[in-house]
GROMACS .gro file of C-alpha atoms in nm:
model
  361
    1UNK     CA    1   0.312   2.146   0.748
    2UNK     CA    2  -0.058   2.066   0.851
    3UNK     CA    3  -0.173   1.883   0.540
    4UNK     CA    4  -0.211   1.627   0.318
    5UNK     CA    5  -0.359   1.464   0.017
    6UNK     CA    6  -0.383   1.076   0.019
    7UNK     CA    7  -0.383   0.940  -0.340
    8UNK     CA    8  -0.631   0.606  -0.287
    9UNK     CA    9  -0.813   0.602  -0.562
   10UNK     CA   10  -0.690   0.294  -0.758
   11UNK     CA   11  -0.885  -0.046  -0.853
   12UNK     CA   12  -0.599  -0.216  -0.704
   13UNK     CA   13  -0.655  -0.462  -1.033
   14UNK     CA   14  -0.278  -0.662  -0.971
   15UNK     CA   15  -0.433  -0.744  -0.602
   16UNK     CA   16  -0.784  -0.903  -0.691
   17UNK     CA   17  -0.918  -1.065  -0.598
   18UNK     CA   18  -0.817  -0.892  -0.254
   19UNK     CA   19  -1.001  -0.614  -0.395
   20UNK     CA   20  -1.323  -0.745  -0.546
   21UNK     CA   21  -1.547  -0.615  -0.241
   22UNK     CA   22  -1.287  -0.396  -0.131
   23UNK     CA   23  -1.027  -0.077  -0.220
   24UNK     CA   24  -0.675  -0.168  -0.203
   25UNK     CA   25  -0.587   0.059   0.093
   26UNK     CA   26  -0.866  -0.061   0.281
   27UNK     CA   27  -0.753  -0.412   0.242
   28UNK     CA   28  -0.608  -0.527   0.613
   29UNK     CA   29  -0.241  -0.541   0.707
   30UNK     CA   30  -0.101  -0.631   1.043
   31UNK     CA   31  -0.516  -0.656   1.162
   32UNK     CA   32  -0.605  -0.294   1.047
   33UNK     CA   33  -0.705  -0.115   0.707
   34UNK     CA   34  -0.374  -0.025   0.542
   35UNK     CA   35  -0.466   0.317   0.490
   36UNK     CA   36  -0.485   0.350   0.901
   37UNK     CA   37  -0.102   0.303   0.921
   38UNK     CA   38  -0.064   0.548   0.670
   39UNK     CA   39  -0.263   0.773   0.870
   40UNK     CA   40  -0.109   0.715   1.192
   41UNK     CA   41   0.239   0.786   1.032
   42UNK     CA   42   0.122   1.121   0.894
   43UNK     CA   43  -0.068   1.211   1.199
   44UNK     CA   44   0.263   1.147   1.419
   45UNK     CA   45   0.496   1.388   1.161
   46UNK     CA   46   0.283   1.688   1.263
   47UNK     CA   47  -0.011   1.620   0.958
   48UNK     CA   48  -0.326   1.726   1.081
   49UNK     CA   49  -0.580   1.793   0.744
   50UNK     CA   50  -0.568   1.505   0.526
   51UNK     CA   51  -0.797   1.531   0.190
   52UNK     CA   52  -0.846   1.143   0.047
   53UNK     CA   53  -0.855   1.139  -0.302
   54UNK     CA   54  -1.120   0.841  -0.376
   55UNK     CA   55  -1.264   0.685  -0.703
   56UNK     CA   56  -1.312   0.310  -0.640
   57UNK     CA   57  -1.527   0.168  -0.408
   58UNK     CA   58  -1.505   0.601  -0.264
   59UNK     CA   59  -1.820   0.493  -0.019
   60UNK     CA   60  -1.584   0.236   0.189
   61UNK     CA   61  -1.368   0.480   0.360
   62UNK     CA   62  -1.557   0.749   0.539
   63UNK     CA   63  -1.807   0.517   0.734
   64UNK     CA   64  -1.494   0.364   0.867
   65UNK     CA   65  -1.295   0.665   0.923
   66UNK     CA   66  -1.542   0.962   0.964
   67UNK     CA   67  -1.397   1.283   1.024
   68UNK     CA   68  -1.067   1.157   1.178
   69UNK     CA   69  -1.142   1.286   1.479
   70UNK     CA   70  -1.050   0.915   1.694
   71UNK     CA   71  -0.733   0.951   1.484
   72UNK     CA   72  -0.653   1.292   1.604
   73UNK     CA   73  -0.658   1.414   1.229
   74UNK     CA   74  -0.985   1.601   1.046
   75UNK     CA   75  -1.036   1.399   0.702
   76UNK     CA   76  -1.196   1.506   0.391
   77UNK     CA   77  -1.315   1.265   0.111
   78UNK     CA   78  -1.357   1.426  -0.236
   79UNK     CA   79  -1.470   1.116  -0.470
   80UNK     CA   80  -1.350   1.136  -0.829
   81UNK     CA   81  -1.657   1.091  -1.098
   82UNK     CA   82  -1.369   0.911  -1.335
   83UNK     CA   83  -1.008   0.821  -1.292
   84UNK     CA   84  -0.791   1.119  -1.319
   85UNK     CA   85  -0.472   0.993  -1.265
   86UNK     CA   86  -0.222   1.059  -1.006
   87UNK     CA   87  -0.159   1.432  -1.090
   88UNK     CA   88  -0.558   1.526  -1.164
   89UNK     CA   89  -0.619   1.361  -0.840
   90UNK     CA   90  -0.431   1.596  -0.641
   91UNK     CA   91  -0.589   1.895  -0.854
   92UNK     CA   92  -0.908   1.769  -0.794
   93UNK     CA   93  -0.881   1.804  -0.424
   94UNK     CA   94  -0.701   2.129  -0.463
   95UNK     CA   95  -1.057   2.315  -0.335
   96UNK     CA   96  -1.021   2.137   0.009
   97UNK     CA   97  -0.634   2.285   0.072
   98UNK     CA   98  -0.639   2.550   0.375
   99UNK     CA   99  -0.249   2.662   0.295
  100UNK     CA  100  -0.117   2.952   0.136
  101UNK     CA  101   0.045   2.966  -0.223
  102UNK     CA  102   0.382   2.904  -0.119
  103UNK     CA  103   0.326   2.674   0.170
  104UNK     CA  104   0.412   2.279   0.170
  105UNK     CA  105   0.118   2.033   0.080
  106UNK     CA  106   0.236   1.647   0.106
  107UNK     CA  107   0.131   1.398  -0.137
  108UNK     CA  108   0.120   0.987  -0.107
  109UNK     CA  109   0.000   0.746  -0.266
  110UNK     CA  110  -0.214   0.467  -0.082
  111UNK     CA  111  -0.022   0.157  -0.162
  112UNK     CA  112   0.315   0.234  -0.058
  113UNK     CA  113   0.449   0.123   0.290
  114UNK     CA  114   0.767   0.301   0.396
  115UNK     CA  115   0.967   0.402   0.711
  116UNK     CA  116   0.979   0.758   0.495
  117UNK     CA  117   1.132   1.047   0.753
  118UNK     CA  118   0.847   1.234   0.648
  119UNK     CA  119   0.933   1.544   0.856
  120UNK     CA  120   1.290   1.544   0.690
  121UNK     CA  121   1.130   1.548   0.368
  122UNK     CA  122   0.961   1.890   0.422
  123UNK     CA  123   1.300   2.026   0.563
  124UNK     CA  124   1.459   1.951   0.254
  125UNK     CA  125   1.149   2.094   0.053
  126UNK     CA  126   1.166   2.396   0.293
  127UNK     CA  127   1.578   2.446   0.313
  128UNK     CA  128   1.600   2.420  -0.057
  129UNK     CA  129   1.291   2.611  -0.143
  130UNK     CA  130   1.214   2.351  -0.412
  131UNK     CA  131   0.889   2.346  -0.614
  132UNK     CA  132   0.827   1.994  -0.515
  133UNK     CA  133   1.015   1.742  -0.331
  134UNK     CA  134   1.034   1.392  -0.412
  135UNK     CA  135   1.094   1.127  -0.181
  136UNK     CA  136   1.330   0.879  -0.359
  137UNK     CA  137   1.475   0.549  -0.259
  138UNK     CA  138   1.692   0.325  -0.385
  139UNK     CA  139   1.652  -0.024  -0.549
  140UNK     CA  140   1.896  -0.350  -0.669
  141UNK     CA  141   1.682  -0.340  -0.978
  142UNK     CA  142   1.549  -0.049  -1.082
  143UNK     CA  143   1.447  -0.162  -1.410
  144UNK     CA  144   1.086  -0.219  -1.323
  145UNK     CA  145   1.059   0.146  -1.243
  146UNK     CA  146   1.070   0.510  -1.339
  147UNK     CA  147   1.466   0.648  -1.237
  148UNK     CA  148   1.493   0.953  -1.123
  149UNK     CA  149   1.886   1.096  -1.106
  150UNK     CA  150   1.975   1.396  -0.914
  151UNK     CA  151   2.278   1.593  -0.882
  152UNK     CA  152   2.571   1.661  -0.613
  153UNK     CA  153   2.295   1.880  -0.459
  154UNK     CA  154   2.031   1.665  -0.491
  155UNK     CA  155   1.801   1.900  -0.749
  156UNK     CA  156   1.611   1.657  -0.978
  157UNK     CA  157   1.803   1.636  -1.318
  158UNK     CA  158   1.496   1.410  -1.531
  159UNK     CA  159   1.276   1.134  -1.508
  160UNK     CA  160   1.353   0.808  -1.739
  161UNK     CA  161   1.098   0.585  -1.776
  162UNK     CA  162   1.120   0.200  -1.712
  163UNK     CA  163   1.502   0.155  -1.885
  164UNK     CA  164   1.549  -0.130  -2.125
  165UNK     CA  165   1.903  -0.167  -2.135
  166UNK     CA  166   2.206  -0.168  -1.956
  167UNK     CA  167   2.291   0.186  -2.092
  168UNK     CA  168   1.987   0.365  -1.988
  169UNK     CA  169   2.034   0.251  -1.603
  170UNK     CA  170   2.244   0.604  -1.515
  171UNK     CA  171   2.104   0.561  -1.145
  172UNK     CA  172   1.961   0.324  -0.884
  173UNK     CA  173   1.710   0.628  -0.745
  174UNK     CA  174   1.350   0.576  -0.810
  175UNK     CA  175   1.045   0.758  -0.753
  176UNK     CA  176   0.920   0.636  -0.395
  177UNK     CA  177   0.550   0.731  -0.411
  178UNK     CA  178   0.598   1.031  -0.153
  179UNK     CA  179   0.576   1.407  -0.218
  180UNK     CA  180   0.566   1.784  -0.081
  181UNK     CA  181   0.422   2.025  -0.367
  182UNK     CA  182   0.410   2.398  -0.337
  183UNK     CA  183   0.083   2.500  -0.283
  184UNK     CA  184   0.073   2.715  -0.595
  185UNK     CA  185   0.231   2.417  -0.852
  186UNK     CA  186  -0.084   2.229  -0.745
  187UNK     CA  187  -0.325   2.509  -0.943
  188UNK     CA  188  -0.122   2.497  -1.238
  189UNK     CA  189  -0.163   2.121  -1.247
  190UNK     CA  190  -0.508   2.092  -1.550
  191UNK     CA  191  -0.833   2.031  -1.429
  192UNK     CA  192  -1.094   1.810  -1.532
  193UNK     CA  193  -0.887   1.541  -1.772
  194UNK     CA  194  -0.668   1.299  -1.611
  195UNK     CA  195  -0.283   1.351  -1.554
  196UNK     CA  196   0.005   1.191  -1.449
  197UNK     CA  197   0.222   1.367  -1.230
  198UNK     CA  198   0.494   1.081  -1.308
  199UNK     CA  199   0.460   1.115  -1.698
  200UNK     CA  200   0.377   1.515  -1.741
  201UNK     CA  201   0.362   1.687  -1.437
  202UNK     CA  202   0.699   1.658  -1.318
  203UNK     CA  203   0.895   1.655  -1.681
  204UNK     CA  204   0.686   1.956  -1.755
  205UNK     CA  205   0.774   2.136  -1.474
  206UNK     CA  206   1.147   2.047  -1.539
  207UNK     CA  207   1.134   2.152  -1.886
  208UNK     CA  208   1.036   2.485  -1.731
  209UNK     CA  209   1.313   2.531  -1.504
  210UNK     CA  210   1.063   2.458  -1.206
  211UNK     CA  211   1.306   2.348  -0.891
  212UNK     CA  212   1.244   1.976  -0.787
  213UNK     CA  213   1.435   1.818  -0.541
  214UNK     CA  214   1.543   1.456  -0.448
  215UNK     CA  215   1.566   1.342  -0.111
  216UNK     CA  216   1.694   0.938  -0.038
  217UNK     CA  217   1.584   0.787   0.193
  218UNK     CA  218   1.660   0.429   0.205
  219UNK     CA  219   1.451   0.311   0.512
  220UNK     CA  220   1.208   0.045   0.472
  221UNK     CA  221   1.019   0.044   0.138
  222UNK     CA  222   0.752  -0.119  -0.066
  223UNK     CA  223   0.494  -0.146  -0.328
  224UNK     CA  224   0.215  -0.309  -0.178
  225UNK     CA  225   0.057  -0.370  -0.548
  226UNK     CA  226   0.100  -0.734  -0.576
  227UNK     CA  227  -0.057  -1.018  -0.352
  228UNK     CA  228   0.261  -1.133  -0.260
  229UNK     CA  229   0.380  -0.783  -0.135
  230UNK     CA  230   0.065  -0.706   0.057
  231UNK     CA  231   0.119  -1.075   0.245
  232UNK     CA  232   0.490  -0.956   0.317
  233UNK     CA  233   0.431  -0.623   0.420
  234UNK     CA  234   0.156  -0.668   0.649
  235UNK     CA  235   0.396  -0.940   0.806
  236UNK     CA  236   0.694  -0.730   0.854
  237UNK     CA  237   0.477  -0.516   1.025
  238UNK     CA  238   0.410  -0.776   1.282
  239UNK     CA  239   0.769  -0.845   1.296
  240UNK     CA  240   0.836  -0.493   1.321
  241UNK     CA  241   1.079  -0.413   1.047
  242UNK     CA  242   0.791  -0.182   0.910
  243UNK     CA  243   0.727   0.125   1.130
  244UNK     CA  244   0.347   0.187   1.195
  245UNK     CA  245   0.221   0.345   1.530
  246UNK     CA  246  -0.127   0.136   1.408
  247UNK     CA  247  -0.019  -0.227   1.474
  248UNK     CA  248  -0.300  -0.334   1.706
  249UNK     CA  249  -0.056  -0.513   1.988
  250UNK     CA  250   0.310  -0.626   2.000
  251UNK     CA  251   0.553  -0.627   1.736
  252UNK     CA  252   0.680  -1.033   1.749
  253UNK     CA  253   0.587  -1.380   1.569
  254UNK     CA  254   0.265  -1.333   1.565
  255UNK     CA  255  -0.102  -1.111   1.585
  256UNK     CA  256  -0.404  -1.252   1.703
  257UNK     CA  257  -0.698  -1.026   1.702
  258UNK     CA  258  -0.964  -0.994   1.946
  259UNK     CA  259  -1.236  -1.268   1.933
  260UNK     CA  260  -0.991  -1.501   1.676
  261UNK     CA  261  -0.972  -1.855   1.835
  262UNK     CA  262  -0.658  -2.087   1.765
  263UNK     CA  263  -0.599  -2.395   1.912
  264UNK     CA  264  -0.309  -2.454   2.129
  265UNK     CA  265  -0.113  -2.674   1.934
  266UNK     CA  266  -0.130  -2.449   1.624
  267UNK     CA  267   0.165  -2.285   1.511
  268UNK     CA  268   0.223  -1.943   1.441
  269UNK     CA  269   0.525  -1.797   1.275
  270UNK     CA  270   0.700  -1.506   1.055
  271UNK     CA  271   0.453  -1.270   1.147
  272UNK     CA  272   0.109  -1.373   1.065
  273UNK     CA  273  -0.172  -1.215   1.151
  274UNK     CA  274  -0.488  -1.411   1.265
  275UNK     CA  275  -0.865  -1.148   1.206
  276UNK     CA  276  -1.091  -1.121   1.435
  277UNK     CA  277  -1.345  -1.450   1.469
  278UNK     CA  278  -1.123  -1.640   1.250
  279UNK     CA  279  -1.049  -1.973   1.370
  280UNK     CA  280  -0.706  -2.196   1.353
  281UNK     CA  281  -0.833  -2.549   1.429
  282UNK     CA  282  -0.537  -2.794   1.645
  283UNK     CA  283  -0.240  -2.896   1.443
  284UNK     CA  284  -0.227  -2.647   1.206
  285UNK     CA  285   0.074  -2.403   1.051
  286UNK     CA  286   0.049  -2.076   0.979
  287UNK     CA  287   0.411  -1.886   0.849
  288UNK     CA  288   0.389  -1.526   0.717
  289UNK     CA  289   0.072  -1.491   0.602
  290UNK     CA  290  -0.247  -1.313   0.687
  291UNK     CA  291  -0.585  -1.468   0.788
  292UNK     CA  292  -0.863  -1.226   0.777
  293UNK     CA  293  -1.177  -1.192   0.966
  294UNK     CA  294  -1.408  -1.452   0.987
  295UNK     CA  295  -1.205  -1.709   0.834
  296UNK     CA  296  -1.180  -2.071   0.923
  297UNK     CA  297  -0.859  -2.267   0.887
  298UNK     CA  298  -0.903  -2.674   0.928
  299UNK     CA  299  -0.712  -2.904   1.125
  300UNK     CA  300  -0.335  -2.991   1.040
  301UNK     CA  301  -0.343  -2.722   0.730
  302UNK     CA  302   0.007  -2.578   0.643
  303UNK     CA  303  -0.022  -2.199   0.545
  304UNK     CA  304   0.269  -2.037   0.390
  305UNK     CA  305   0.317  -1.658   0.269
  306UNK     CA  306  -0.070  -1.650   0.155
  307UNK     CA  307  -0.369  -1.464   0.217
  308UNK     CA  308  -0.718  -1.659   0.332
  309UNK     CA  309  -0.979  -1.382   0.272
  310UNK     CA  310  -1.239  -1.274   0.480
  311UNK     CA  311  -1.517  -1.558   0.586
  312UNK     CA  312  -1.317  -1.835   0.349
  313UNK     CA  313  -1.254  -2.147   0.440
  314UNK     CA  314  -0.938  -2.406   0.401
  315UNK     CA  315  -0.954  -2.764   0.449
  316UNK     CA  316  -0.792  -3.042   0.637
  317UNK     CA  317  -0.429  -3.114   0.539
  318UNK     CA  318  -0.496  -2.888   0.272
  319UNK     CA  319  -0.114  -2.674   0.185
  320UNK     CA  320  -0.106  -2.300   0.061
  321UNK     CA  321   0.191  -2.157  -0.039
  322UNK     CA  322   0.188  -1.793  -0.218
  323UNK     CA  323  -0.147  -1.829  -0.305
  324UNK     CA  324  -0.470  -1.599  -0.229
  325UNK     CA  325  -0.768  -1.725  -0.128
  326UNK     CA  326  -1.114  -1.473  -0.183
  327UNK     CA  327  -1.337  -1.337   0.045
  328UNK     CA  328  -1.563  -1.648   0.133
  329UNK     CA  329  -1.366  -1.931  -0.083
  330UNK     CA  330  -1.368  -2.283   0.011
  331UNK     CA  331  -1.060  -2.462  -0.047
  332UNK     CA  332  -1.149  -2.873  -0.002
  333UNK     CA  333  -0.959  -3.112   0.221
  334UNK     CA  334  -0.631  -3.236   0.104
  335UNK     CA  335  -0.578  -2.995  -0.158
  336UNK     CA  336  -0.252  -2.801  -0.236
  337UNK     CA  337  -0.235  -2.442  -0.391
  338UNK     CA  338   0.066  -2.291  -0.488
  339UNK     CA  339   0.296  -2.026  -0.698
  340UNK     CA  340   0.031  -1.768  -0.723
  341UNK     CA  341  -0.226  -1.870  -0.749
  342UNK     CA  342  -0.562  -1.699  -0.694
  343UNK     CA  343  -0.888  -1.865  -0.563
  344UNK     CA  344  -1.197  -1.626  -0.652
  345UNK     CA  345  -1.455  -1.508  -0.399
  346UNK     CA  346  -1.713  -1.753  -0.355
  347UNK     CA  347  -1.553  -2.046  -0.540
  348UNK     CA  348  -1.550  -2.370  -0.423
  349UNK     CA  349  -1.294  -2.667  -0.449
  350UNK     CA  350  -1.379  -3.022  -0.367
  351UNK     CA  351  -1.206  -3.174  -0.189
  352UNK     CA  352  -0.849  -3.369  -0.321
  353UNK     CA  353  -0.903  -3.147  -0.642
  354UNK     CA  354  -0.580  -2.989  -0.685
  355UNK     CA  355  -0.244  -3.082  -0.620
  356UNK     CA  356   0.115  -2.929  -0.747
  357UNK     CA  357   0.325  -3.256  -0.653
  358UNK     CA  358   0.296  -3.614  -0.650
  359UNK     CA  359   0.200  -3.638  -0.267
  360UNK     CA  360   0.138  -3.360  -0.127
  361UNK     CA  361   0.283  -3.393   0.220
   0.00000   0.00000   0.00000
């Protein structure tokens, strides 16, 4: 297998306002673009001709990336004109392929971050001559997503949407975001209208006795769609319990970019991640979360789990916890954020404006 189509086309809509100025996988975690670890995992499992599929933002990635060539990988950017949907994403790309008809193609989507085996994916694709291959993993509660059950073989026996009751959980298997098509089921996906490959491709091709086969693989996995998933994943790439060949340093407590400055009294924990030129004044704590670029954080300001966007600013004393701050936000002195919440780009709070408990300590 030589190729690839990356699937990083979404608004990223749950992350904003992480995504406001920029695409979701372009959004850092662990200090780099998300979409470089991505890369980096592909490139190591013997990928070499990677086709992004782009639609929001599309002009973000290739000045960053070009060709691929400091990545060891050649990279083509087809842009789509208007969402098509996972499955008329991949057939608009279908042009840029190199393999033959029956040859594997691998698919992922841009906002999934997974210790996947991928090379042990396209052996089971290969030794079971399947159609496609899904990568599948397995989940406490799988009633937020689509269940896929297989049988003792592993062959794909249907797709359930999102179950609703107790009955209609037959399996803990879902569909993990990872794929290797056929080169020939990719032409027979429609052109030119958008497509699922969740919602029709894959029934369809059931319904006509197409082989699909399930492979588990219950390594690390998650969705990165949510604020508080991004903040998590990037950090347990720090820590390490995330596999990425693209961390920019040591795996440990924390990652402080070139050019960031933090005070020697800070404190660092769980894995954050401190951008380049950001600045952690003395006294303050920083647990699990992700400081990006440019960002200033103000003397004896507890940071927990949250994400201070790029250039943005929090105040003295001020205390985050699960919260998201935008690109160039100024969060006051003596304020404290919590459960969620989002500060838009740009906005400003005074000073001692908001406050979750009594006395904030």
């Amino acid at each position: 297998m030589t190729e690839a189509i990356l699937l990083v086309g979404g608004k990223g809509t749950r992350l904003r306002p992480l995504t406001v100025h920029t695409p979701k996988p372009m959004v850092r975690a662990a200090g780099v673009p998300f979409l470089t670890h991505q890369l980096a995992r592909a490139k190591a499992a013997g990928v070499e001709h990677i086709v992004l599929a782009t639609s929001y933002l599309a002009e973000v990635f290739e000045p960053y990336f070009g060709d691929g060539s400091s990545l060891g990988l050649h990279l083509e950017y087809v842009t789509e004109e208007e969402p098509l949907g996972t499955g008329g994403a991949i057939r608009n790309v279908a042009s840029r392929l190199h393999s033959g008809p029956d040859e594997p193609v691998l698919v992922f989507n841009g906002d999934i971050l997974t210790g996947l085996d991928i090379r042990a994916l396209v052996r089971t694709h290969e030794t079971t001559g399947a159609d496609v291959s899904l990568h599948l993993t397995k989940v406490t509660d799988p009633r937020a997503y689509g269940l896929v059950p297989t049988d003792g073989s592993g062959r794909v026996l249907a797709f359930l949407e999102k179950p609703q009751t107790p009955e209609e959980i037959v399996t803990d298997q879902i569909n993990a975001g990872a794929y290797v098509f056929r080169r020939s089921v990719i032409d027979t996906i429609p052109a030119g209208r958008p497509v699922s490959v969740e919602r029709e491709t894959f029934p369809e091709l059931l319904a006509t006795g197409a082989h699909l086969q399930g492979m588990v693989d219950s390594t690390y996995w998650l969705d990165l769609g949510t604020p508080a998933a991004f903040v998590r994943g990037s950090a347990d790439l720090v820590l390490g319990r995330a596999p990425s060949p693209a961390v920019p340093g040591r795996c440990g407590d924390r990652l402080i970019l070139p050019t960031a400055t933090v005070a020697p009294d800070a404190k660092l924990t769980g894995g954050t991640v401190v951008g380049e030129g950001a600045f952690v004044a003395e006294g303050a704590r920083v647990f699990g979360s992700t400081i990006l670029p440019g960002a200033v954080i103000e003397p004896g300001a507890v940071i927990t789990d949250s994400l201070i966007g790029s250039r943005a600013r929090v105040g003295t004393r001020s205390v985050l916890t699960d919260t998201v701050i935008g690109d160039g936000a100024v969060v006051g002195a003596d304020n404290e954020l919590r459960s969620g919440v989002r500060v838009w780009c740009d906005a400003r709070i005074p000073p001692a404006s908001l406050r979750f408990s009594s006395d904030a300590s």
